[in-house]
Amino acid sequence: MTPTDEEAPHIAALRRSVTAGFQFLHLRGEDGAAVAAIHAERRRNGAVDTYTIQHMTEAVASRFRIEDYPHGDPLWQEHGTVEDVITALLKLPPHGAPGAPTITRRASSSLWLPGDL
């Protein structure tokens, strides 16, 4: 199946994240059958980079210190389209490098995840 022009930049960003070492998990809805969201994460350099997608226009990406993941506050977080959040996450300097985020911030609750009731 060929992606539409609207889908193509989001699919390209997903492919870049695969190349960058992200691994994926399908999050199921309450019925257990339908995929409600896709979660991806990558662990490296003492940090966990994650993103969760509900729709190509509804995604959130975050970076956490390993010791703060998954229940702590992120060092960085971005909301937007799949293309935008993955691109921003992949542009972050490696954890611990100059320019990388170092101070935790309160996590946003704007993206619902299955099981968060």
XYZ file of N, CA and C in Angstrom:
351
model
N 0.839 -1.169 0.000
C 0.000 0.000 0.000
C 0.892 1.243 0.000
N 0.665 2.122 -0.927
C 1.442 3.347 -1.053
C 0.823 4.436 -0.170
N 1.646 5.101 0.650
C 1.096 6.170 1.491
C 0.607 7.343 0.641
N -0.401 8.030 1.140
C -0.886 9.231 0.479
C 0.145 10.345 0.662
N -0.029 11.429 -0.075
C 0.866 12.586 0.088
C 0.807 13.109 1.515
N -0.365 13.041 2.130
C -0.520 13.504 3.513
C 0.218 12.587 4.497
N 0.198 11.289 4.240
C 0.825 10.315 5.136
C 2.341 10.205 4.955
N 2.833 10.479 3.764
C 4.235 10.225 3.407
C 5.258 10.825 4.371
N 5.151 12.099 4.799
C 6.181 12.624 5.711
C 6.162 11.941 7.084
N 5.004 11.485 7.511
C 4.901 10.811 8.805
C 5.510 9.404 8.719
N 5.248 8.710 7.616
C 5.841 7.384 7.393
C 7.356 7.513 7.284
N 7.834 8.532 6.596
C 9.291 8.751 6.476
C 9.919 8.986 7.844
N 9.244 9.749 8.709
C 9.764 9.987 10.065
C 9.799 8.684 10.859
N 8.761 7.873 10.743
C 8.756 6.566 11.418
C 9.934 5.721 10.953
N 10.188 5.715 9.678
C 11.313 4.937 9.135
C 12.650 5.453 9.673
N 12.780 6.780 9.771
C 14.021 7.337 10.360
C 14.195 6.878 11.798
N 13.094 6.783 12.540
C 13.198 6.341 13.937
C 13.589 4.861 14.023
N 13.118 4.052 13.093
C 13.526 2.642 13.056
C 15.029 2.555 12.829
N 15.524 3.325 11.872
C 16.963 3.360 11.580
C 17.751 3.833 12.800
N 17.149 4.739 13.593
C 17.814 5.277 14.790
C 17.724 4.330 15.989
N 17.066 3.173 15.829
C 17.072 2.165 16.887
C 15.836 2.099 17.766
N 14.756 2.756 17.395
C 13.535 2.677 18.193
C 12.870 1.317 18.021
N 12.275 0.829 19.113
C 11.497 -0.410 19.108
C 10.055 -0.060 19.438
N 9.108 -0.865 18.944
C 7.701 -0.499 18.963
C 6.828 -1.472 19.742
N 5.726 -0.913 20.267
C 4.713 -1.676 20.983
C 3.358 -1.126 20.567
N 2.441 -2.006 20.197
C 1.076 -1.582 19.887
C 0.268 -1.595 21.186
N -0.310 -0.449 21.519
C -1.135 -0.338 22.721
C -2.587 -0.573 22.327
N -3.202 -1.534 22.968
C -4.578 -1.924 22.635
C -5.575 -1.098 23.427
N -6.732 -0.879 22.839
C -7.818 -0.186 23.504
C -8.473 -1.075 24.543
N -9.525 -0.573 25.153
C -10.204 -1.310 26.216
C -10.732 -2.655 25.750
N -11.107 -2.778 24.473
C -11.629 -4.045 23.968
C -10.529 -5.077 23.753
N -9.287 -4.634 23.771
C -8.151 -5.540 23.617
C -7.863 -5.941 22.190
N -8.718 -5.572 21.267
C -8.540 -5.982 19.881
C -7.926 -4.879 19.023
N -8.498 -3.710 19.075
C -8.047 -2.619 18.207
C -6.809 -1.931 18.783
N -5.911 -1.539 17.900
C -4.743 -0.767 18.312
C -5.192 0.670 18.557
N -4.982 1.149 19.773
C -5.381 2.511 20.138
C -4.238 3.503 19.947
N -3.000 3.014 20.049
C -1.832 3.880 19.917
C -0.611 3.020 19.624
N 0.422 3.667 19.128
C 1.709 3.007 18.914
C 2.723 3.713 19.807
N 3.472 2.925 20.568
C 4.496 3.468 21.460
C 5.850 2.980 20.961
N 6.819 3.889 20.928
C 8.185 3.533 20.524
C 9.148 4.052 21.568
N 10.222 3.306 21.776
C 11.248 3.785 22.709
C 12.620 3.301 22.293
N 13.597 4.065 22.764
C 15.004 3.760 22.510
C 15.765 4.138 23.770
N 16.613 3.238 24.247
C 17.437 3.486 25.434
C 18.888 3.629 24.992
N 19.477 4.764 25.413
C 20.909 4.945 25.126
C 21.446 6.107 25.953
N 22.719 6.035 26.279
C 23.433 7.109 26.974
C 22.754 7.547 28.265
N 22.135 6.616 28.997
C 21.519 6.964 30.272
C 20.151 7.605 30.161
N 19.546 7.556 28.966
C 18.227 8.160 28.773
C 17.326 7.222 27.975
N 16.032 7.480 28.088
C 15.034 6.778 27.284
C 14.314 7.831 26.456
N 14.386 7.687 25.150
C 13.633 8.533 24.231
C 12.386 7.761 23.834
N 11.224 8.400 23.914
C 9.968 7.723 23.605
C 9.087 8.617 22.743
N 8.184 7.969 22.026
C 7.073 8.704 21.430
C 5.865 7.787 21.362
N 4.693 8.413 21.428
C 3.431 7.699 21.356
C 2.560 8.398 20.324
N 1.953 7.587 19.469
C 1.134 8.090 18.368
C -0.288 7.573 18.518
N -1.260 8.477 18.439
C -2.661 8.077 18.355
C -3.211 8.311 16.957
N -2.666 9.278 16.272
C -3.100 9.656 14.922
C -1.936 10.427 14.321
N -1.907 10.568 13.010
C -0.752 11.264 12.433
C -0.664 12.721 12.871
N -1.741 13.275 13.425
C -1.695 14.642 13.939
C -1.694 14.699 15.464
N -1.653 13.543 16.119
C -1.663 13.470 17.589
C -0.541 12.571 18.078
N 0.563 13.198 18.439
C 1.712 12.440 18.926
C 2.425 13.242 20.009
N 3.120 12.516 20.874
C 3.936 13.149 21.909
C 5.256 12.388 21.992
N 6.340 13.134 22.096
C 7.671 12.550 22.255
C 8.267 13.083 23.544
N 9.087 12.256 24.191
C 9.696 12.656 25.460
C 11.075 12.039 25.587
N 11.889 12.678 26.429
C 13.163 12.088 26.857
C 13.153 12.062 28.375
N 13.512 10.903 28.932
C 13.589 10.699 30.375
C 14.981 10.216 30.740
N 15.435 10.546 31.932
C 16.589 9.835 32.488
C 16.132 8.394 32.726
N 17.022 7.446 32.537
C 16.634 6.038 32.733
C 16.047 5.824 34.113
N 16.628 6.445 35.141
C 16.140 6.216 36.504
C 14.772 6.849 36.748
N 14.325 7.755 35.890
C 13.019 8.392 36.029
C 11.935 7.736 35.175
N 12.318 6.822 34.318
C 11.373 6.225 33.375
C 10.745 4.968 33.952
N 9.441 4.764 33.846
C 8.460 5.510 33.082
C 7.597 6.463 33.914
N 7.769 6.490 35.224
C 6.829 7.227 36.074
C 7.303 8.611 36.501
N 8.502 8.987 36.137
C 9.009 10.300 36.532
C 8.685 11.371 35.509
N 9.232 12.538 35.735
C 9.027 13.657 34.822
C 10.087 13.637 33.726
N 9.720 14.056 32.518
C 10.677 14.053 31.402
C 11.654 15.227 31.464
N 12.752 15.047 30.781
C 13.711 16.133 30.577
C 13.246 17.038 29.438
N 12.501 16.471 28.528
C 12.056 17.185 27.330
C 10.768 16.526 26.852
N 9.885 17.319 26.258
C 8.638 16.774 25.724
C 8.125 17.676 24.608
N 7.556 17.065 23.583
C 7.036 17.796 22.425
C 5.730 17.149 21.979
N 4.763 17.974 21.611
C 3.469 17.510 21.105
C 3.294 18.000 19.687
N 2.632 17.211 18.851
C 2.353 17.667 17.493
C 2.076 16.508 16.577
N 2.408 16.705 15.313
C 2.224 15.643 14.333
C 3.322 14.595 14.517
N 3.105 13.442 13.935
C 4.112 12.379 14.002
C 5.437 12.883 13.436
N 5.389 13.491 12.265
C 6.615 13.996 11.647
C 7.326 15.004 12.548
N 6.566 15.942 13.112
C 7.178 16.988 13.933
C 7.833 16.442 15.195
N 7.143 15.566 15.922
C 7.711 15.105 17.202
C 8.883 14.160 16.990
N 8.809 13.305 15.980
C 9.940 12.404 15.727
C 11.149 13.202 15.249
N 10.930 14.156 14.361
C 12.038 14.983 13.870
C 12.691 15.735 15.020
N 11.881 16.331 15.898
C 12.427 17.075 17.041
C 13.204 16.148 17.978
N 12.669 14.959 18.236
C 13.334 14.004 19.124
C 14.671 13.547 18.542
N 14.688 13.263 17.256
C 15.932 12.806 16.624
C 16.977 13.914 16.519
N 16.561 15.172 16.592
C 17.505 16.293 16.544
C 18.130 16.602 17.902
N 17.570 16.053 18.987
C 18.141 16.325 20.309
C 19.574 15.810 20.389
N 20.470 16.570 21.019
C 21.806 16.036 21.260
C 21.711 14.815 22.180
N 22.646 13.888 22.095
C 22.631 12.740 22.997
C 22.602 13.192 24.460
N 21.946 12.407 25.294
C 21.874 12.714 26.720
C 23.292 12.875 27.279
N 23.503 13.958 27.998
C 24.807 14.235 28.595
C 25.717 15.083 27.720
N 25.348 15.262 26.450
C 26.158 16.080 25.546
C 25.793 17.558 25.721
N 26.693 18.451 25.335
C 26.352 19.871 25.392
C 25.073 20.159 24.592
N 24.198 20.952 25.185
C 22.944 21.308 24.534
C 21.799 20.356 24.778
N 22.084 19.199 25.365
C 21.007 18.243 25.670
C 20.226 18.742 26.888
N 18.918 18.455 26.943
C 18.142 18.879 28.110
C 18.645 18.200 29.381
N 18.676 18.971 30.485
C 19.218 18.433 31.736
C 18.285 18.577 32.926
N 17.254 19.404 32.799
C 16.358 19.667 33.931
C 14.995 19.062 33.631
N 14.480 18.281 34.588
C 13.169 17.675 34.377
C 12.090 18.747 34.400
N 11.013 18.448 33.716
C 9.850 19.330 33.682
C 8.617 18.486 33.949
N 7.587 19.112 34.388
C 6.361 18.377 34.683
C 5.804 17.778 33.397
N 5.459 16.495 33.457
C 4.925 15.809 32.283
C 3.551 16.339 31.931
N 3.307 16.473 30.647
C 1.996 16.884 30.164
C 1.073 15.683 30.169
N -0.195 15.909 30.413
C -1.169 14.817 30.387
C -2.106 14.971 29.200
N -1.659 15.652 28.159
C -2.542 15.933 27.040
C -2.775 14.751 26.112
N -1.992 13.683 26.215
C -2.189 12.525 25.373
C -2.652 11.360 26.219
N -3.853 10.905 25.969
C -4.405 9.763 26.694
C -3.759 8.479 26.219
N -3.449 7.602 27.134
C -2.926 6.289 26.812
C -3.888 5.235 27.309
N -4.028 4.125 26.611
C -4.900 3.063 27.082
C -4.505 2.642 28.501
N -5.490 2.482 29.353
C -5.236 2.105 30.734
C -5.096 3.280 31.665
N -4.976 4.502 31.125
C -4.898 5.712 31.952
C -6.306 6.196 32.252
N -6.909 5.654 33.257
C -8.271 6.057 33.627
C -8.302 6.653 34.997
